[in-house]
């Protein structure tokens, strides 16, 4: 595997961790430490792929070692700035300037999925994120049209993710766990929603309730 390809895969891996579920509401300490090590070691630096560097006259090793320090610092600074921006993007909610970038990153991860099962899991992760965003929006205004739109996005991601998982892993325990977790997140919102939003949330709860197998 070329170094350039490995770097691209590492960036995707870190991005996946960044947008994955986090109990503390943000990137965990272990992730931050791995990211720091990657930046210091240069594994996340953006460089031309090996195959693009191959043509042309060979550059003596001495000249390669004499690359200007300023250029290396600038590259490292750029990589660091990109990751700092990713942290801010992770925290964005509907209406924030960086929110479209957050949604674009999620969409990219979904489309980079290797199969339907993985894509379904990532869509369910997006649905969980939408639920948390609704809770954040309710702290500011229950009448905001962003609440209704985010509830709709949450349901769309849920239905798409469930459809993929039931098709590829019909007995997956992940579906039941997802439904239980979403119910615990959405139910407390009902008293803070207006009538239209409450109807959306209630319909969603009815849908995910049917995903939980009855106790025997």
Short mmCIF file of C-alpha atoms in Angstrom, two decimals:
data_model
loop_
_atom_site.label_atom_id
_atom_site.label_comp_id
_atom_site.label_asym_id
_atom_site.label_seq_id
_atom_site.Cartn_x
_atom_site.Cartn_y
_atom_site.Cartn_z
CA UNK A 1 0.00 0.00 0.00
CA UNK A 2 1.40 3.42 -0.96
CA UNK A 3 2.09 6.01 1.73
CA UNK A 4 -0.33 8.43 0.09
CA UNK A 5 -3.15 5.89 0.17
CA UNK A 6 -2.42 5.05 3.78
CA UNK A 7 -2.57 8.76 4.67
CA UNK A 8 -5.94 9.12 2.97
CA UNK A 9 -7.30 6.10 4.83
CA UNK A 10 -5.98 7.50 8.11
CA UNK A 11 -7.75 10.82 7.51
CA UNK A 12 -11.01 8.97 6.83
CA UNK A 13 -10.49 6.89 9.99
CA UNK A 14 -9.99 9.99 12.13
CA UNK A 15 -12.99 11.68 10.55
CA UNK A 16 -15.10 8.63 11.30
CA UNK A 17 -14.00 8.71 14.96
CA UNK A 18 -14.72 12.44 15.12
CA UNK A 19 -18.32 11.97 14.02
CA UNK A 20 -18.94 8.75 15.90
CA UNK A 21 -20.99 8.59 19.12
CA UNK A 22 -19.29 10.24 22.05
CA UNK A 23 -20.50 10.08 25.62
CA UNK A 24 -18.90 13.38 26.51
CA UNK A 25 -20.49 15.36 23.68
CA UNK A 26 -17.21 15.84 21.80
CA UNK A 27 -14.03 14.08 20.68
CA UNK A 28 -12.69 11.86 23.45
CA UNK A 29 -9.27 12.12 25.10
CA UNK A 30 -7.98 8.99 23.36
CA UNK A 31 -8.95 10.40 19.96
CA UNK A 32 -7.30 13.75 20.70
CA UNK A 33 -4.09 12.00 21.76
CA UNK A 34 -4.01 9.89 18.58
CA UNK A 35 -4.64 13.00 16.51
CA UNK A 36 -1.80 14.85 18.23
CA UNK A 37 0.58 11.95 17.55
CA UNK A 38 -0.51 11.82 13.91
CA UNK A 39 0.09 15.53 13.45
CA UNK A 40 3.47 15.49 15.16
CA UNK A 41 4.64 12.46 13.18
CA UNK A 42 3.38 13.96 9.93
CA UNK A 43 1.12 11.01 9.07
CA UNK A 44 -1.79 13.36 8.31
CA UNK A 45 0.17 15.88 6.25
CA UNK A 46 -1.25 16.45 2.80
CA UNK A 47 1.38 15.46 0.22
CA UNK A 48 1.26 14.37 -3.38
CA UNK A 49 0.57 10.66 -3.99
CA UNK A 50 3.61 8.48 -4.67
CA UNK A 51 2.55 7.89 -8.23
CA UNK A 52 2.41 11.65 -8.87
CA UNK A 53 5.91 12.16 -7.51
CA UNK A 54 7.46 9.30 -9.48
CA UNK A 55 7.93 11.05 -12.91
CA UNK A 56 10.77 13.49 -13.42
CA UNK A 57 14.43 13.51 -12.41
CA UNK A 58 15.38 11.99 -9.09
CA UNK A 59 16.00 14.45 -6.28
CA UNK A 60 19.11 13.77 -4.21
CA UNK A 61 18.44 12.67 -0.65
CA UNK A 62 20.48 15.61 0.67
CA UNK A 63 18.22 18.10 -1.07
CA UNK A 64 15.11 16.36 0.29
CA UNK A 65 16.48 16.65 3.81
CA UNK A 66 17.08 20.36 3.28
CA UNK A 67 13.47 21.26 2.67
CA UNK A 68 12.88 24.65 4.27
CA UNK A 69 11.80 24.41 7.87
CA UNK A 70 9.26 27.15 7.24
CA UNK A 71 7.50 24.99 4.63
CA UNK A 72 7.25 22.05 7.04
CA UNK A 73 5.91 24.26 9.83
CA UNK A 74 3.36 25.81 7.47
CA UNK A 75 2.16 22.39 6.34
CA UNK A 76 1.88 21.15 9.92
CA UNK A 77 0.05 24.33 10.88
CA UNK A 78 -2.41 23.85 8.04
CA UNK A 79 -3.13 20.26 9.09
CA UNK A 80 -3.59 21.39 12.68
CA UNK A 81 -5.92 24.20 11.63
CA UNK A 82 -8.00 21.76 9.61
CA UNK A 83 -8.43 19.50 12.63
CA UNK A 84 -9.30 22.43 14.92
CA UNK A 85 -11.96 23.42 12.39
CA UNK A 86 -13.22 19.82 12.46
CA UNK A 87 -13.71 20.05 16.23
CA UNK A 88 -15.75 23.24 15.79
CA UNK A 89 -17.74 21.62 12.99
CA UNK A 90 -18.52 18.62 15.20
CA UNK A 91 -20.21 20.94 17.71
CA UNK A 92 -22.25 22.85 15.08
CA UNK A 93 -26.07 22.77 15.21
CA UNK A 94 -28.64 23.75 12.57
CA UNK A 95 -28.36 27.44 11.85
CA UNK A 96 -24.63 27.65 12.58
CA UNK A 97 -22.23 28.71 9.84
CA UNK A 98 -20.29 25.43 9.99
CA UNK A 99 -23.37 23.20 10.06
CA UNK A 100 -23.48 22.56 6.27
CA UNK A 101 -19.86 21.38 6.49
CA UNK A 102 -20.81 18.97 9.28
CA UNK A 103 -23.63 17.52 7.20
CA UNK A 104 -21.37 17.27 4.15
CA UNK A 105 -18.79 15.33 6.18
CA UNK A 106 -21.48 12.93 7.42
CA UNK A 107 -22.76 12.42 3.88
CA UNK A 108 -19.23 11.72 2.66
CA UNK A 109 -18.71 9.06 5.32
CA UNK A 110 -21.99 7.40 4.39
CA UNK A 111 -21.09 7.27 0.71
CA UNK A 112 -17.60 5.97 1.51
CA UNK A 113 -19.13 2.98 3.29
CA UNK A 114 -17.94 -0.35 1.97
CA UNK A 115 -21.34 -2.08 2.09
CA UNK A 116 -25.02 -1.55 2.90
CA UNK A 117 -24.64 -2.72 6.50
CA UNK A 118 -21.96 -0.15 7.26
CA UNK A 119 -23.88 2.54 5.42
CA UNK A 120 -26.98 1.71 7.44
CA UNK A 121 -25.06 1.97 10.72
CA UNK A 122 -23.67 5.37 9.74
CA UNK A 123 -27.13 6.61 8.80
CA UNK A 124 -28.40 5.56 12.22
CA UNK A 125 -25.48 7.41 13.79
CA UNK A 126 -26.58 10.49 11.85
CA UNK A 127 -30.11 10.03 13.18
CA UNK A 128 -28.77 9.99 16.74
CA UNK A 129 -26.87 13.20 16.00
CA UNK A 130 -30.05 14.86 14.68
CA UNK A 131 -31.86 13.93 17.91
CA UNK A 132 -29.15 15.62 19.98
CA UNK A 133 -29.33 18.68 17.73
CA UNK A 134 -33.09 18.96 18.31
CA UNK A 135 -32.45 18.92 22.05
CA UNK A 136 -29.91 21.74 21.61
CA UNK A 137 -32.32 23.80 19.50
CA UNK A 138 -35.06 23.48 22.10
CA UNK A 139 -32.83 25.37 24.51
CA UNK A 140 -33.18 28.46 22.34
CA UNK A 141 -36.59 28.43 20.63
CA UNK A 142 -39.34 25.84 20.27
CA UNK A 143 -40.91 27.74 17.37
CA UNK A 144 -37.84 27.66 15.15
CA UNK A 145 -38.51 26.00 11.77
CA UNK A 146 -35.12 24.36 12.22
CA UNK A 147 -36.61 22.06 14.86
CA UNK A 148 -39.19 20.62 12.47
CA UNK A 149 -36.65 20.22 9.69
CA UNK A 150 -34.17 18.48 11.98
CA UNK A 151 -36.88 16.12 13.22
CA UNK A 152 -37.66 15.27 9.59
CA UNK A 153 -33.96 14.69 8.80
CA UNK A 154 -33.74 12.45 11.87
CA UNK A 155 -36.65 10.32 10.65
CA UNK A 156 -35.35 10.17 7.07
CA UNK A 157 -31.93 8.94 8.26
CA UNK A 158 -33.57 6.44 10.60
CA UNK A 159 -35.82 4.92 7.96
CA UNK A 160 -32.99 4.70 5.42
CA UNK A 161 -30.59 3.16 7.94
CA UNK A 162 -33.14 0.66 9.24
CA UNK A 163 -34.06 -0.35 5.69
CA UNK A 164 -30.44 -1.14 4.87
CA UNK A 165 -29.78 -3.02 8.10
CA UNK A 166 -32.93 -5.12 7.97
CA UNK A 167 -32.06 -6.07 4.41
CA UNK A 168 -28.49 -7.12 5.23
CA UNK A 169 -28.65 -7.99 8.94
CA UNK A 170 -32.35 -8.60 9.76
CA UNK A 171 -31.59 -9.92 13.25
CA UNK A 172 -28.99 -7.35 14.21
CA UNK A 173 -29.15 -6.34 17.87
CA UNK A 174 -27.98 -2.88 16.80
CA UNK A 175 -31.50 -2.03 15.63
CA UNK A 176 -33.04 -2.69 19.04
CA UNK A 177 -30.27 -0.79 20.85
CA UNK A 178 -30.67 2.15 18.48
CA UNK A 179 -34.45 2.27 19.00
CA UNK A 180 -34.10 2.20 22.79
CA UNK A 181 -31.47 4.94 22.77
CA UNK A 182 -33.50 7.17 20.46
CA UNK A 183 -36.61 6.74 22.56
CA UNK A 184 -34.70 7.85 25.66
CA UNK A 185 -33.50 10.93 23.78
CA UNK A 186 -36.72 11.95 22.03
CA UNK A 187 -39.40 11.27 24.67
CA UNK A 188 -38.20 14.01 27.09
CA UNK A 189 -38.54 16.56 24.26
CA UNK A 190 -42.31 16.14 23.87
CA UNK A 191 -43.27 18.65 26.56
CA UNK A 192 -41.07 21.29 24.93
CA UNK A 193 -42.35 20.98 21.36
CA UNK A 194 -45.21 22.87 19.74
CA UNK A 195 -48.18 20.90 18.45
CA UNK A 196 -46.85 20.30 14.94
CA UNK A 197 -43.43 19.28 16.21
CA UNK A 198 -44.97 17.07 18.87
CA UNK A 199 -46.92 15.24 16.16
CA UNK A 200 -43.67 14.63 14.26
CA UNK A 201 -41.89 13.33 17.34
CA UNK A 202 -44.83 11.14 18.40
CA UNK A 203 -45.00 9.57 14.93
CA UNK A 204 -41.28 8.91 15.07
CA UNK A 205 -41.57 7.26 18.47
CA UNK A 206 -44.37 5.03 17.18
CA UNK A 207 -42.14 3.98 14.30
CA UNK A 208 -39.08 3.08 16.38
CA UNK A 209 -41.28 1.38 18.99
CA UNK A 210 -42.12 -1.18 16.32
CA UNK A 211 -38.42 -1.90 15.88
CA UNK A 212 -38.07 -3.29 19.40
CA UNK A 213 -38.96 -6.94 19.53
CA UNK A 214 -41.59 -7.70 22.23
CA UNK A 215 -40.31 -9.34 25.39
CA UNK A 216 -40.88 -13.07 25.66
#
